[in-house]
């Protein structure tokens, strides 16, 4: 159970980091236009 929580927590962290990176990229692209 604890291991499963750690794995899902890691996936959420990776996903949220990817989401933030996409938002930053969108902002940079939008500002450059």
PDB file of C-alpha atoms in Angstrom:
ATOM      1  CA  UNK A   1       0.000   0.000   0.000  1.00  0.00           C
ATOM      2  CA  UNK A   2       2.759   2.434   0.971  1.00  0.00           C
ATOM      3  CA  UNK A   3       4.777   1.537  -2.127  1.00  0.00           C
ATOM      4  CA  UNK A   4       1.730   2.096  -4.333  1.00  0.00           C
ATOM      5  CA  UNK A   5       1.219   5.537  -2.768  1.00  0.00           C
ATOM      6  CA  UNK A   6       4.844   6.447  -3.476  1.00  0.00           C
ATOM      7  CA  UNK A   7       4.551   5.325  -7.116  1.00  0.00           C
ATOM      8  CA  UNK A   8       1.304   7.222  -7.743  1.00  0.00           C
ATOM      9  CA  UNK A   9       2.727  10.270  -5.952  1.00  0.00           C
ATOM     10  CA  UNK A  10       5.789  10.144  -8.212  1.00  0.00           C
ATOM     11  CA  UNK A  11       3.599   9.909 -11.315  1.00  0.00           C
ATOM     12  CA  UNK A  12       1.537  12.894 -10.164  1.00  0.00           C
ATOM     13  CA  UNK A  13       4.751  14.856  -9.572  1.00  0.00           C
ATOM     14  CA  UNK A  14       6.078  14.000 -13.049  1.00  0.00           C
ATOM     15  CA  UNK A  15       2.725  14.854 -14.652  1.00  0.00           C
ATOM     16  CA  UNK A  16       2.381  18.191 -12.838  1.00  0.00           C
ATOM     17  CA  UNK A  17       5.980  19.131 -13.702  1.00  0.00           C
ATOM     18  CA  UNK A  18       5.261  18.349 -17.374  1.00  0.00           C
ATOM     19  CA  UNK A  19       2.080  20.453 -17.190  1.00  0.00           C
ATOM     20  CA  UNK A  20       4.002  23.412 -15.743  1.00  0.00           C
ATOM     21  CA  UNK A  21       6.678  23.094 -18.453  1.00  0.00           C
ATOM     22  CA  UNK A  22       3.986  23.122 -21.165  1.00  0.00           C
ATOM     23  CA  UNK A  23       2.384  26.242 -19.664  1.00  0.00           C
ATOM     24  CA  UNK A  24       5.769  27.997 -19.533  1.00  0.00           C
ATOM     25  CA  UNK A  25       6.474  27.023 -23.157  1.00  0.00           C
ATOM     26  CA  UNK A  26       3.036  28.283 -24.214  1.00  0.00           C
ATOM     27  CA  UNK A  27       3.691  31.588 -22.444  1.00  0.00           C
ATOM     28  CA  UNK A  28       7.113  31.993 -24.090  1.00  0.00           C
ATOM     29  CA  UNK A  29       5.710  31.146 -27.545  1.00  0.00           C
ATOM     30  CA  UNK A  30       2.739  33.482 -27.039  1.00  0.00           C
ATOM     31  CA  UNK A  31       4.994  36.365 -25.941  1.00  0.00           C
ATOM     32  CA  UNK A  32       7.306  35.888 -28.935  1.00  0.00           C
ATOM     33  CA  UNK A  33       4.468  36.237 -31.448  1.00  0.00           C
TER      34      UNK A  33
END
